[in-house]
mmCIF file of C-alpha atoms in Angstrom:
data_model
loop_
_atom_site.group_PDB
_atom_site.id
_atom_site.type_symbol
_atom_site.label_atom_id
_atom_site.label_comp_id
_atom_site.label_asym_id
_atom_site.label_seq_id
_atom_site.Cartn_x
_atom_site.Cartn_y
_atom_site.Cartn_z
ATOM 1 C CA UNK V 1 28.834 8.209 -17.232
ATOM 2 C CA UNK V 2 26.774 6.104 -14.917
ATOM 3 C CA UNK V 3 23.159 5.739 -15.623
ATOM 4 C CA UNK V 4 21.129 6.889 -12.440
ATOM 5 C CA UNK V 5 17.759 6.009 -13.739
ATOM 6 C CA UNK V 6 15.508 3.003 -13.787
ATOM 7 C CA UNK V 7 13.978 2.643 -17.217
ATOM 8 C CA UNK V 8 10.825 0.695 -17.862
ATOM 9 C CA UNK V 9 7.773 0.711 -20.099
ATOM 10 C CA UNK V 10 4.277 0.905 -18.595
ATOM 11 C CA UNK V 11 1.233 0.950 -20.671
ATOM 12 C CA UNK V 12 3.184 2.028 -23.867
ATOM 13 C CA UNK V 13 5.099 4.850 -22.150
ATOM 14 C CA UNK V 14 8.842 4.501 -21.420
ATOM 15 C CA UNK V 15 9.384 6.038 -17.970
ATOM 16 C CA UNK V 16 12.504 6.728 -16.000
ATOM 17 C CA UNK V 17 12.756 6.945 -12.293
ATOM 18 C CA UNK V 18 15.842 8.330 -10.459
ATOM 19 C CA UNK V 19 17.406 5.500 -8.571
ATOM 20 C CA UNK V 20 18.093 7.768 -5.525
ATOM 21 C CA UNK V 21 14.304 8.343 -5.194
ATOM 22 C CA UNK V 22 13.465 4.518 -4.878
ATOM 23 C CA UNK V 23 12.455 3.703 -1.399
ATOM 24 C CA UNK V 24 11.698 0.025 -1.871
ATOM 25 C CA UNK V 25 10.197 -2.673 -4.279
ATOM 26 C CA UNK V 26 7.736 -5.283 -3.503
ATOM 27 C CA UNK V 27 6.851 -8.062 -5.748
ATOM 28 C CA UNK V 28 3.735 -10.162 -6.316
ATOM 29 C CA UNK V 29 4.258 -12.972 -8.798
ATOM 30 C CA UNK V 30 5.577 -11.493 -11.934
ATOM 31 C CA UNK V 31 4.787 -7.784 -11.032
ATOM 32 C CA UNK V 32 6.911 -5.329 -9.055
ATOM 33 C CA UNK V 33 5.633 -2.202 -7.398
ATOM 34 C CA UNK V 34 8.579 0.325 -7.170
ATOM 35 C CA UNK V 35 7.730 2.908 -4.306
ATOM 36 C CA UNK V 36 9.458 6.249 -4.557
ATOM 37 C CA UNK V 37 8.894 9.443 -2.662
ATOM 38 C CA UNK V 38 6.730 10.624 -5.419
ATOM 39 C CA UNK V 39 4.488 7.600 -6.046
ATOM 40 C CA UNK V 40 4.221 4.096 -6.926
ATOM 41 C CA UNK V 41 5.362 2.531 -10.412
ATOM 42 C CA UNK V 42 4.004 -0.896 -11.368
ATOM 43 C CA UNK V 43 6.452 -3.014 -13.526
ATOM 44 C CA UNK V 44 6.011 -6.438 -15.158
ATOM 45 C CA UNK V 45 9.004 -8.202 -13.979
ATOM 46 C CA UNK V 46 10.134 -10.334 -10.967
ATOM 47 C CA UNK V 47 12.024 -9.042 -7.958
ATOM 48 C CA UNK V 48 14.999 -11.009 -9.063
ATOM 49 C CA UNK V 49 15.030 -9.454 -12.564
ATOM 50 C CA UNK V 50 14.803 -5.972 -10.866
ATOM 51 C CA UNK V 51 17.466 -6.674 -8.534
ATOM 52 C CA UNK V 52 19.713 -7.752 -11.526
ATOM 53 C CA UNK V 53 19.435 -4.319 -12.968
ATOM 54 C CA UNK V 54 23.053 -3.031 -13.343
ATOM 55 C CA UNK V 55 22.777 0.267 -11.329
ATOM 56 C CA UNK V 56 20.782 -0.874 -8.393
ATOM 57 C CA UNK V 57 23.690 -1.594 -6.051
ATOM 58 C CA UNK V 58 22.094 0.148 -3.088
ATOM 59 C CA UNK V 59 19.022 -2.182 -3.120
ATOM 60 C CA UNK V 60 19.112 -5.050 -0.616
ATOM 61 C CA UNK V 61 16.665 -7.857 -0.488
ATOM 62 C CA UNK V 62 15.145 -8.027 3.125
ATOM 63 C CA UNK V 63 12.259 -10.543 2.385
ATOM 64 C CA UNK V 64 11.434 -12.971 -0.418
ATOM 65 C CA UNK V 65 9.206 -10.294 -1.881
ATOM 66 C CA UNK V 66 10.754 -6.980 -0.704
ATOM 67 C CA UNK V 67 13.965 -5.093 -1.414
ATOM 68 C CA UNK V 68 14.918 -1.714 -0.025
ATOM 69 C CA UNK V 69 17.243 1.018 -1.110
ATOM 70 C CA UNK V 70 19.619 0.902 1.894
ATOM 71 C CA UNK V 71 20.349 4.505 1.412
ATOM 72 C CA UNK V 72 16.633 5.469 2.197
ATOM 73 C CA UNK V 73 16.569 3.270 5.457
ATOM 74 C CA UNK V 74 16.091 5.470 8.554
ATOM 75 C CA UNK V 75 15.894 2.641 11.172
ATOM 76 C CA UNK V 76 16.451 -0.982 11.597
ATOM 77 C CA UNK V 77 15.086 -3.430 14.093
ATOM 78 C CA UNK V 78 15.639 -7.139 14.373
ATOM 79 C CA UNK V 79 12.385 -7.867 12.481
ATOM 80 C CA UNK V 80 11.734 -4.782 10.464
ATOM 81 C CA UNK V 81 13.337 -1.876 8.495
ATOM 82 C CA UNK V 82 11.906 1.630 8.874
ATOM 83 C CA UNK V 83 11.875 3.958 5.873
ATOM 84 C CA UNK V 84 10.495 7.145 7.231
ATOM 85 C CA UNK V 85 7.217 6.035 8.627
ATOM 86 C CA UNK V 86 6.885 2.771 6.606
ATOM 87 C CA UNK V 87 7.680 -0.488 8.347
ATOM 88 C CA UNK V 88 8.722 -3.528 6.292
ATOM 89 C CA UNK V 89 9.363 -7.031 7.484
ATOM 90 C CA UNK V 90 12.890 -8.654 7.520
ATOM 91 C CA UNK V 91 13.221 -12.347 6.953
ATOM 92 C CA UNK V 92 15.049 -13.945 9.727
ATOM 93 C CA UNK V 93 17.816 -15.225 7.611
ATOM 94 C CA UNK V 94 18.302 -11.716 5.970
ATOM 95 C CA UNK V 95 18.955 -9.717 9.103
ATOM 96 C CA UNK V 96 22.796 -10.023 9.184
ATOM 97 C CA UNK V 97 23.130 -8.947 5.473
ATOM 98 C CA UNK V 98 20.721 -6.088 5.970
ATOM 99 C CA UNK V 99 22.412 -4.923 9.265
ATOM 100 C CA UNK V 100 25.935 -4.995 7.645
ATOM 101 C CA UNK V 101 24.687 -3.162 4.525
ATOM 102 C CA UNK V 102 22.968 -0.420 6.781
ATOM 103 C CA UNK V 103 26.135 0.106 8.741
ATOM 104 C CA UNK V 104 28.381 0.378 5.562
ATOM 105 C CA UNK V 105 25.844 2.868 4.087
ATOM 106 C CA UNK V 106 26.111 5.441 6.821
#
């Protein structure tokens, strides 16, 4: 059975977040903020480590510090991704990869 949760520990509490509810993740140094429809979860890990999590196959890195759940993307422009009302920048070199993933996800 496929594990559909992201498990992490924060302040001594082990939490699980449904992968489908993840909108995007943003990193700053060795910390990631995982944004969901229900709130923000702060993890102590790099974006690379988060992206290596085995069941996050729908996550696509759009910028050096931002990855999105491609299934949550509602719109795409040359320089930004839209997730509902949230606008996130796309690095110039990542547009083709993001565009292809977006078309495959629909």
